[in-house]
Amino acid sequence: MKVFIIGLGGVTNGGKTTLAKRLSKQLPNCSILCQDDFFKPESEVEVDERGFKQYDVLDALYMEEMVRTIHSWMKNPTDSSVSITESKSTHKSLKSTEDIHILIAEGFLLYNYEPLNEVWDRRYFLTIPYEECKRRRSTRVYQPADPPGYFDGHVWPMYLKHKREMEENTNNIVYLDGTKSEEDLFSHVYNDIVQELETWKNFGMTF
């Protein structure tokens, strides 16, 4: 059984979840794993001197559990806690690769955790400008809710910090403009993945 793992990272409210869901419906045997599902309970998340909960850092997540979940899926994609999305249609060039199982892991801190670096076959990163990110964030309802000043005081600074660290330590990332339409983003990433899978198949590479 062959496995292919896609990382879909990026800024908060950059469109990661929407893109992951669209891709999963068009790719064969595709599952989605959300980093947000590995957040620690609020009581275990640290608070800074301003009273801001430190959610946008690795310590706010059960990252070891996320790694274990991915490794478990890699060993047996059909018998995993990660559910498979039912594909609506599959690209004609992929119909002969029914033994391929695809995992899309989406989240805001995928490429800053060393143990995950070895699992990615393809890495994407969605970006949007500060003003657009702040506008989108203001329309979302979070539990717990963002306190006044949280975006500027914690969310955006942590995004910039982690993005710099990622750029210094990680290669082969495909950057995506999150201000483009959902259709444009989907088409770009989907065609890129199909091309990558076709290359692996044509050259007889091991998944």
Coordinates of N, CA and C in Angstrom, one line a residue:
M1 N 0.8 -1.2 0.0 CA 0.0 0.0 0.0 C 0.9 1.2 0.0
K2 N 0.5 2.2 -0.8 CA 1.4 3.4 -1.0 C 0.7 4.6 -0.3
V3 N 1.5 5.5 0.3 CA 0.9 6.6 1.0 C 1.6 7.9 0.5
F4 N 0.8 9.0 0.5 CA 1.3 10.3 0.0 C 0.8 11.3 1.0
I5 N 1.7 12.1 1.6 CA 1.2 13.0 2.7 C 1.5 14.5 2.3
I6 N 0.4 15.2 2.3 CA 0.4 16.6 1.9 C 0.3 17.5 3.2
G7 N 1.2 18.5 3.3 CA 1.1 19.5 4.4 C 0.4 20.7 3.8
L8 N -0.6 21.2 4.5 CA -1.3 22.4 4.1 C -1.2 23.4 5.3
G9 N -0.2 24.2 5.3 CA 0.0 25.1 6.5 C -0.3 26.5 6.1
G10 N -0.1 27.4 7.1 CA -0.3 28.8 6.8 C -0.9 29.6 7.9
V11 N -1.2 30.9 7.6 CA -1.7 31.8 8.5 C -3.1 31.5 9.0
T12 N -3.5 31.9 10.2 CA -4.9 31.8 10.6 C -5.8 32.4 9.6
N13 N -6.9 31.7 9.4 CA -8.0 32.2 8.4 C -7.4 32.4 7.0
G14 N -6.4 31.7 6.6 CA -5.9 31.8 5.3 C -6.6 30.9 4.3
G15 N -7.5 30.1 4.7 CA -8.2 29.2 3.8 C -7.8 27.8 3.8
K16 N -7.0 27.3 4.8 CA -6.5 26.0 4.8 C -7.6 24.9 4.9
T17 N -8.5 25.1 5.8 CA -9.6 24.1 5.9 C -10.4 23.9 4.7
T18 N -10.8 25.1 4.1 CA -11.7 25.1 2.9 C -10.9 24.4 1.8
L19 N -9.7 24.7 1.6 CA -8.9 24.1 0.5 C -8.7 22.6 0.8
A20 N -8.4 22.2 2.0 CA -8.3 20.8 2.3 C -9.5 20.0 2.0
K21 N -10.7 20.5 2.4 CA -11.9 19.8 2.1 C -12.2 19.6 0.7
R22 N -11.9 20.7 -0.1 CA -12.2 20.6 -1.6 C -11.2 19.5 -2.2
L23 N -10.0 19.6 -1.8 CA -9.0 18.6 -2.3 C -9.4 17.2 -2.0
S24 N -9.9 17.0 -0.8 CA -10.2 15.6 -0.3 C -11.3 15.0 -1.1
K25 N -12.2 15.8 -1.6 CA -13.3 15.3 -2.4 C -13.0 14.9 -3.8
Q26 N -11.8 15.3 -4.3 CA -11.4 15.1 -5.6 C -10.2 14.1 -5.7
L27 N -9.5 13.8 -4.6 CA -8.4 12.9 -4.6 C -8.8 11.6 -4.1
P28 N -8.2 10.5 -4.7 CA -8.6 9.1 -4.3 C -8.1 8.8 -2.9
N29 N -9.0 8.1 -2.1 CA -8.6 7.6 -0.8 C -8.0 8.6 0.1
C30 N -8.6 9.8 0.2 CA -8.0 10.9 0.8 C -8.6 11.2 2.2
S31 N -7.7 11.4 3.2 CA -8.2 11.7 4.5 C -7.6 13.1 4.9
I32 N -8.3 13.7 5.9 CA -7.8 15.0 6.4 C -7.5 14.9 7.9
L33 N -6.4 15.5 8.3 CA -6.0 15.5 9.7 C -5.9 17.0 10.1
C34 N -6.6 17.5 11.1 CA -6.6 18.9 11.4 C -5.7 19.1 12.7
Q35 N -4.7 20.0 12.6 CA -3.9 20.3 13.8 C -4.7 20.9 14.9
D36 N -5.7 21.6 14.6 CA -6.6 22.2 15.6 C -7.2 21.2 16.6
D37 N -7.3 19.9 16.1 CA -7.9 18.9 16.9 C -6.9 18.4 18.0
F38 N -5.7 18.9 18.0 CA -4.7 18.5 19.0 C -4.4 19.6 20.0
F39 N -5.2 20.7 20.1 CA -5.1 21.7 21.1 C -5.3 21.1 22.5
K40 N -4.5 21.6 23.4 CA -4.6 21.2 24.8 C -5.8 21.9 25.4
P41 N -6.4 21.4 26.5 CA -7.5 22.1 27.1 C -7.1 23.5 27.6
E42 N -8.0 24.4 27.6 CA -7.7 25.8 28.0 C -6.9 25.9 29.3
S43 N -7.2 25.0 30.2 CA -6.6 25.0 31.5 C -5.1 24.7 31.5
E44 N -4.6 24.1 30.3 CA -3.2 23.7 30.2 C -2.5 24.7 29.3
V45 N -3.1 25.7 28.8 CA -2.5 26.7 27.9 C -1.9 27.8 28.7
E46 N -0.7 28.1 28.5 CA 0.0 29.2 29.3 C -0.6 30.6 29.0
V47 N -0.4 31.5 30.0 CA -0.9 32.9 29.9 C 0.4 33.8 30.0
D48 N 0.5 34.8 29.1 CA 1.6 35.7 29.2 C 1.3 36.8 30.2
E49 N 2.2 37.8 30.4 CA 2.1 38.8 31.4 C 0.9 39.8 31.1
R50 N 0.4 39.8 29.8 CA -0.7 40.6 29.5 C -2.1 39.9 29.7
G51 N -2.0 38.7 30.1 CA -3.2 37.9 30.2 C -3.7 37.2 29.0
F52 N -2.8 37.2 27.9 CA -3.2 36.5 26.7 C -2.9 35.0 26.8
K53 N -3.8 34.2 26.5 CA -3.6 32.7 26.4 C -2.7 32.5 25.2
Q54 N -1.6 31.7 25.4 CA -0.6 31.4 24.3 C -1.0 30.2 23.5
Y55 N -2.1 30.5 22.6 CA -2.6 29.4 21.8 C -1.7 29.2 20.5
D56 N -1.1 30.2 20.0 CA -0.4 30.2 18.7 C 1.0 29.8 18.9
V57 N 1.3 28.8 19.7 CA 2.6 28.2 19.9 C 2.5 26.7 20.0
L58 N 3.7 26.0 19.8 CA 3.7 24.6 19.8 C 3.3 24.0 21.1
D59 N 3.6 24.7 22.2 CA 3.4 24.1 23.5 C 1.9 24.1 23.8
A60 N 1.1 24.7 23.0 CA -0.4 24.7 23.2 C -1.0 23.5 22.6
L61 N -0.2 22.7 21.9 CA -0.7 21.5 21.2 C -0.1 20.2 21.6
Y62 N -0.8 19.1 21.5 CA -0.3 17.8 21.8 C 0.4 17.3 20.5
M63 N 1.6 17.8 20.2 CA 2.3 17.5 19.0 C 2.7 16.1 18.9
E64 N 3.1 15.5 20.0 CA 3.6 14.1 20.0 C 2.4 13.2 19.6
E65 N 1.2 13.5 20.0 CA 0.1 12.7 19.7 C -0.3 12.9 18.2
M66 N -0.1 14.1 17.7 CA -0.3 14.3 16.2 C 0.7 13.5 15.4
V67 N 1.9 13.4 15.8 CA 2.9 12.6 15.1 C 2.6 11.2 15.2
R68 N 2.2 10.7 16.3 CA 1.8 9.3 16.5 C 0.6 9.0 15.5
T69 N -0.4 9.9 15.5 CA -1.6 9.7 14.6 C -1.2 9.5 13.2
I70 N -0.2 10.4 12.7 CA 0.2 10.4 11.3 C 1.0 9.1 11.0
H71 N 1.8 8.7 12.0 CA 2.6 7.4 11.8 C 1.7 6.2 11.7
S72 N 0.7 6.2 12.6 CA -0.3 5.1 12.6 C -1.0 5.1 11.3
W73 N -1.4 6.2 10.8 CA -2.1 6.3 9.4 C -1.1 5.7 8.4
M74 N 0.1 6.1 8.4 CA 1.1 5.7 7.4 C 1.2 4.1 7.4
K75 N 1.1 3.5 8.5 CA 1.2 2.1 8.6 C 0.0 1.4 8.1
N76 N -1.2 2.0 8.3 CA -2.4 1.3 7.9 C -3.5 2.4 7.7
P77 N -3.5 3.0 6.5 CA -4.5 4.1 6.2 C -5.9 3.6 6.3
T78 N -6.2 2.4 6.0 CA -7.6 1.9 6.0 C -8.1 1.5 7.4
D79 N -7.2 1.4 8.3 CA -7.6 1.1 9.7 C -7.0 2.1 10.7
S80 N -7.5 3.4 10.5 CA -6.9 4.5 11.2 C -8.1 5.3 11.9
S81 N -7.7 6.1 12.9 CA -8.7 7.0 13.5 C -9.0 8.2 12.6
V82 N -8.2 8.3 11.5 CA -8.4 9.4 10.6 C -9.4 8.9 9.5
S83 N -10.5 9.6 9.4 CA -11.6 9.1 8.5 C -11.3 9.5 7.0
I84 N -11.7 8.7 6.1 CA -11.5 8.9 4.7 C -12.7 9.7 4.1
T85 N -12.4 10.7 3.3 CA -13.4 11.5 2.7 C -13.9 10.7 1.4
E86 N -15.2 10.7 1.2 CA -15.6 10.0 0.0 C -15.4 11.0 -1.2
S87 N -14.6 10.4 -2.2 CA -14.3 11.2 -3.4 C -15.4 11.4 -4.3
K88 N -15.7 12.6 -4.8 CA -16.8 12.8 -5.8 C -16.3 12.4 -7.2
S89 N -15.1 12.7 -7.5 CA -14.5 12.3 -8.8 C -13.0 12.3 -8.7
T90 N -12.4 11.5 -9.6 CA -11.0 11.3 -9.6 C -10.4 11.6 -10.9
H91 N -9.3 12.4 -11.0 CA -8.6 12.7 -12.2 C -8.4 11.4 -13.0
K92 N -8.6 11.4 -14.3 CA -8.5 10.2 -15.1 C -7.1 9.5 -15.0
S93 N -6.1 10.4 -14.8 CA -4.7 9.8 -14.7 C -4.5 9.1 -13.4
L94 N -5.3 9.3 -12.4 CA -5.2 8.7 -11.1 C -6.0 7.5 -10.9
K95 N -6.9 7.2 -11.9 CA -7.8 6.0 -11.7 C -7.0 4.7 -11.6
S96 N -5.8 4.7 -12.2 CA -5.0 3.4 -12.1 C -4.2 3.3 -10.9
T97 N -4.3 4.3 -10.0 CA -3.5 4.3 -8.8 C -4.4 4.2 -7.5
E98 N -5.3 3.2 -7.6 CA -6.3 3.1 -6.5 C -5.6 2.6 -5.2
D99 N -4.4 2.1 -5.3 CA -3.7 1.6 -4.1 C -3.0 2.8 -3.3
I100 N -3.1 4.0 -3.9 CA -2.5 5.2 -3.2 C -3.5 5.7 -2.2
H101 N -3.0 6.0 -1.0 CA -3.8 6.6 0.1 C -3.1 8.0 0.4
I102 N -4.0 9.0 0.4 CA -3.5 10.4 0.6 C -4.0 10.9 1.9
L103 N -3.0 11.6 2.6 CA -3.4 12.3 3.8 C -3.1 13.8 3.7
I104 N -4.1 14.6 3.9 CA -3.8 16.1 4.0 C -3.8 16.5 5.5
A105 N -2.7 16.9 5.9 CA -2.6 17.5 7.3 C -2.6 19.0 7.2
E106 N -3.6 19.6 7.8 CA -3.7 21.1 7.7 C -3.6 21.7 9.1
G107 N -2.9 22.9 9.1 CA -2.7 23.5 10.4 C -1.8 24.7 10.3
F108 N -1.6 25.5 11.4 CA -0.9 26.7 11.4 C 0.6 26.6 11.8
L109 N 0.9 25.4 12.3 CA 2.3 25.2 12.8 C 2.8 23.8 12.4
L110 N 2.7 23.5 11.1 CA 3.1 22.2 10.6 C 4.6 22.0 10.4
Y111 N 5.2 23.1 10.1 CA 6.6 23.0 9.6 C 7.6 23.5 10.6
N112 N 7.2 23.7 11.9 CA 8.0 24.2 12.9 C 8.3 23.1 14.0
Y113 N 7.9 21.9 13.7 CA 8.1 20.8 14.6 C 8.9 19.7 14.0
E114 N 10.1 19.6 14.4 CA 11.1 18.8 13.7 C 10.7 17.3 13.4
P115 N 10.0 16.6 14.4 CA 9.6 15.3 14.1 C 8.7 15.1 12.9
L116 N 8.0 16.2 12.5 CA 7.1 16.1 11.3 C 7.8 16.3 10.0
N117 N 9.0 16.9 10.0 CA 9.7 17.2 8.8 C 9.9 16.1 7.8
E118 N 10.0 14.9 8.3 CA 10.3 13.7 7.5 C 9.1 13.1 6.8
V119 N 7.9 13.5 7.2 CA 6.7 12.8 6.7 C 6.2 13.5 5.4
W120 N 6.5 14.7 5.1 CA 5.8 15.4 4.0 C 6.3 15.0 2.6
D121 N 5.4 14.7 1.7 CA 5.7 14.5 0.3 C 5.5 15.8 -0.5
R122 N 4.7 16.7 0.0 CA 4.4 17.9 -0.6 C 4.0 18.9 0.5
R123 N 4.6 20.2 0.4 CA 4.3 21.2 1.4 C 3.8 22.4 0.8
Y124 N 2.7 22.9 1.3 CA 2.1 24.2 0.9 C 1.9 25.1 2.1
F125 N 1.9 26.4 1.8 CA 1.8 27.4 2.9 C 1.0 28.6 2.4
L126 N -0.2 28.8 3.0 CA -1.0 29.9 2.6 C -0.7 31.2 3.3
T127 N -0.6 32.3 2.6 CA -0.4 33.6 3.2 C -1.4 34.6 2.8
I128 N -1.7 35.5 3.7 CA -2.6 36.7 3.4 C -2.0 37.9 4.1
P129 N -2.3 39.1 3.6 CA -1.8 40.3 4.3 C -2.4 40.5 5.7
Y130 N -1.7 41.3 6.5 CA -2.1 41.6 7.8 C -3.6 42.1 7.9
E131 N -3.9 43.1 7.1 CA -5.3 43.7 7.2 C -6.4 42.7 6.8
E132 N -6.1 41.8 5.8 CA -7.1 40.8 5.4 C -7.2 39.8 6.5
C133 N -6.1 39.4 7.0 CA -6.1 38.4 8.1 C -6.9 38.8 9.3
K134 N -6.6 40.1 9.7 CA -7.4 40.7 10.8 C -8.9 40.8 10.6
R135 N -9.2 41.1 9.3 CA -10.6 41.2 9.0 C -11.3 39.9 9.1
R136 N -10.7 38.9 8.5 CA -11.3 37.5 8.5 C -11.4 37.0 9.9
R137 N -10.3 37.2 10.7 CA -10.3 36.7 12.1 C -11.5 37.3 12.9
S138 N -11.8 38.6 12.6 CA -12.8 39.3 13.3 C -14.2 38.7 13.1
T139 N -14.4 38.0 11.9 CA -15.7 37.4 11.6 C -15.9 36.0 12.2
R140 N -14.8 35.5 12.7 CA -14.9 34.1 13.3 C -15.2 34.1 14.8
V141 N -15.9 33.1 15.2 CA -16.2 32.9 16.6 C -15.4 31.8 17.2
Y142 N -14.6 32.1 18.2 CA -13.7 31.1 18.8 C -14.1 30.8 20.2
Q143 N -13.8 29.6 20.7 CA -14.0 29.2 22.0 C -12.7 28.8 22.7
P144 N -12.1 29.6 23.6 CA -12.7 30.8 24.1 C -12.5 32.0 23.1
A145 N -13.3 33.0 23.2 CA -13.3 34.1 22.3 C -12.0 34.9 22.4
D146 N -11.6 35.5 21.3 CA -10.4 36.4 21.3 C -10.7 37.6 22.2
P147 N -9.9 37.9 23.2 CA -10.0 39.1 24.0 C -9.5 40.3 23.2
P148 N -9.9 41.5 23.6 CA -9.5 42.7 22.9 C -7.9 42.8 22.8
G149 N -7.5 43.1 21.6 CA -6.0 43.2 21.4 C -5.3 41.9 21.2
Y150 N -6.0 40.8 21.1 CA -5.4 39.5 21.0 C -4.7 39.3 19.7
F151 N -5.3 39.7 18.6 CA -4.8 39.5 17.3 C -3.4 40.2 17.2
D152 N -3.4 41.5 17.5 CA -2.2 42.3 17.4 C -1.1 41.9 18.5
G153 N -1.6 41.5 19.7 CA -0.7 41.2 20.8 C -0.2 39.8 20.8
H154 N -0.8 38.9 20.1 CA -0.3 37.5 20.2 C -0.4 36.8 18.8
V155 N -1.5 36.8 18.2 CA -1.7 36.0 17.0 C -0.8 36.4 15.8
W156 N -0.8 37.6 15.4 CA 0.0 38.1 14.3 C 1.5 38.0 14.6
P157 N 2.0 38.5 15.8 CA 3.4 38.4 16.1 C 3.9 37.0 16.1
M158 N 3.1 36.0 16.6 CA 3.5 34.6 16.6 C 3.6 34.1 15.2
Y159 N 2.6 34.5 14.4 CA 2.7 34.0 13.0 C 4.0 34.5 12.3
L160 N 4.3 35.8 12.5 CA 5.5 36.3 11.8 C 6.8 35.6 12.4
K161 N 6.8 35.3 13.7 CA 7.9 34.7 14.3 C 8.1 33.2 13.8
H162 N 7.0 32.5 13.7 CA 7.1 31.1 13.3 C 7.4 31.0 11.8
K163 N 6.8 32.0 11.0 CA 7.1 32.0 9.6 C 8.6 32.2 9.3
R164 N 9.2 33.2 10.0 CA 10.7 33.4 9.9 C 11.4 32.1 10.2
E165 N 11.1 31.5 11.3 CA 11.8 30.2 11.7 C 11.6 29.2 10.6
M166 N 10.4 29.0 10.1 CA 10.1 28.1 9.1 C 11.0 28.3 7.8
E167 N 11.1 29.6 7.4 CA 11.8 29.9 6.2 C 13.3 29.7 6.4
E168 N 13.8 29.8 7.6 CA 15.2 29.6 7.9 C 15.6 28.1 7.9
N169 N 14.6 27.3 8.3 CA 14.9 25.9 8.5 C 14.3 24.9 7.6
T170 N 13.4 25.3 6.7 CA 12.6 24.4 5.9 C 12.7 24.8 4.4
N171 N 12.9 23.8 3.6 CA 12.9 24.0 2.1 C 11.7 23.3 1.4
N172 N 11.6 23.6 0.1 CA 10.6 22.9 -0.7 C 9.2 23.2 -0.3
I173 N 9.0 24.4 0.1 CA 7.6 24.9 0.5 C 7.0 25.6 -0.7
V174 N 5.8 25.3 -1.1 CA 5.1 26.0 -2.2 C 4.2 27.1 -1.5
Y175 N 4.5 28.3 -1.7 CA 3.7 29.4 -1.1 C 2.5 29.7 -2.0
L176 N 1.3 29.9 -1.3 CA 0.1 30.2 -2.0 C -0.5 31.5 -1.5
D177 N -1.0 32.3 -2.4 CA -1.7 33.6 -2.1 C -3.1 33.3 -1.7
G178 N -3.4 33.4 -0.4 CA -4.7 33.2 0.1 C -5.7 34.2 -0.2
T179 N -5.4 35.3 -0.9 CA -6.4 36.2 -1.4 C -7.0 35.8 -2.7
K180 N -6.4 34.8 -3.3 CA -7.0 34.4 -4.6 C -8.3 33.6 -4.3
S181 N -9.0 33.4 -5.4 CA -10.3 32.8 -5.2 C -10.1 31.3 -4.8
E182 N -11.2 30.8 -4.2 CA -11.1 29.3 -3.8 C -10.9 28.4 -5.0
E183 N -11.5 28.8 -6.1 CA -11.3 28.0 -7.3 C -9.9 28.0 -7.8
D184 N -9.3 29.2 -7.8 CA -7.9 29.4 -8.3 C -6.9 28.6 -7.4
L185 N -7.1 28.7 -6.1 CA -6.2 27.9 -5.2 C -6.4 26.4 -5.3
F186 N -7.7 26.0 -5.4 CA -7.9 24.6 -5.6 C -7.3 24.1 -6.9
S187 N -7.5 24.7 -8.0 CA -7.0 24.3 -9.3 C -5.5 24.2 -9.3
H188 N -4.8 25.2 -8.7 CA -3.4 25.2 -8.6 C -2.8 24.0 -7.9
V189 N -3.3 23.8 -6.7 CA -2.8 22.8 -5.8 C -3.2 21.4 -6.3
Y190 N -4.4 21.3 -6.8 CA -4.9 20.0 -7.3 C -4.1 19.5 -8.5
N191 N -3.8 20.4 -9.4 CA -3.1 20.1 -10.6 C -1.6 19.8 -10.2
D192 N -1.1 20.5 -9.3 CA 0.3 20.2 -8.8 C 0.4 18.8 -8.2
I193 N -0.6 18.4 -7.4 CA -0.6 17.1 -6.8 C -0.7 16.0 -7.8
V194 N -1.6 16.2 -8.7 CA -1.8 15.2 -9.8 C -0.5 15.0 -10.6
Q195 N 0.1 16.1 -10.9 CA 1.4 16.0 -11.7 C 2.4 15.3 -10.8
E196 N 2.5 15.6 -9.6 CA 3.5 14.9 -8.7 C 3.2 13.4 -8.6
L197 N 1.9 13.0 -8.5 CA 1.6 11.6 -8.4 C 1.9 10.9 -9.7
E198 N 1.6 11.6 -10.8 CA 1.9 11.0 -12.1 C 3.4 10.8 -12.3
T199 N 4.2 11.7 -11.8 CA 5.7 11.6 -11.9 C 6.1 10.4 -11.1
W200 N 5.6 10.2 -9.9 CA 6.0 9.1 -9.1 C 5.6 7.8 -9.8
K201 N 4.4 7.8 -10.4 CA 3.9 6.5 -11.0 C 4.8 6.2 -12.2
N202 N 5.1 7.2 -13.0 CA 5.8 7.0 -14.3 C 7.2 6.5 -14.1
F203 N 7.8 7.0 -13.0 CA 9.2 6.6 -12.7 C 9.3 5.5 -11.7
G204 N 8.2 4.9 -11.4 CA 8.2 3.8 -10.5 C 8.7 4.0 -9.1
M205 N 8.5 5.2 -8.6 CA 9.0 5.6 -7.3 C 8.2 4.9 -6.2
T206 N 8.9 4.7 -5.1 CA 8.2 4.0 -4.0 C 7.5 5.1 -3.1
F207 N 6.3 4.9 -2.8 CA 5.5 5.8 -2.0 C 5.8 5.5 -0.5

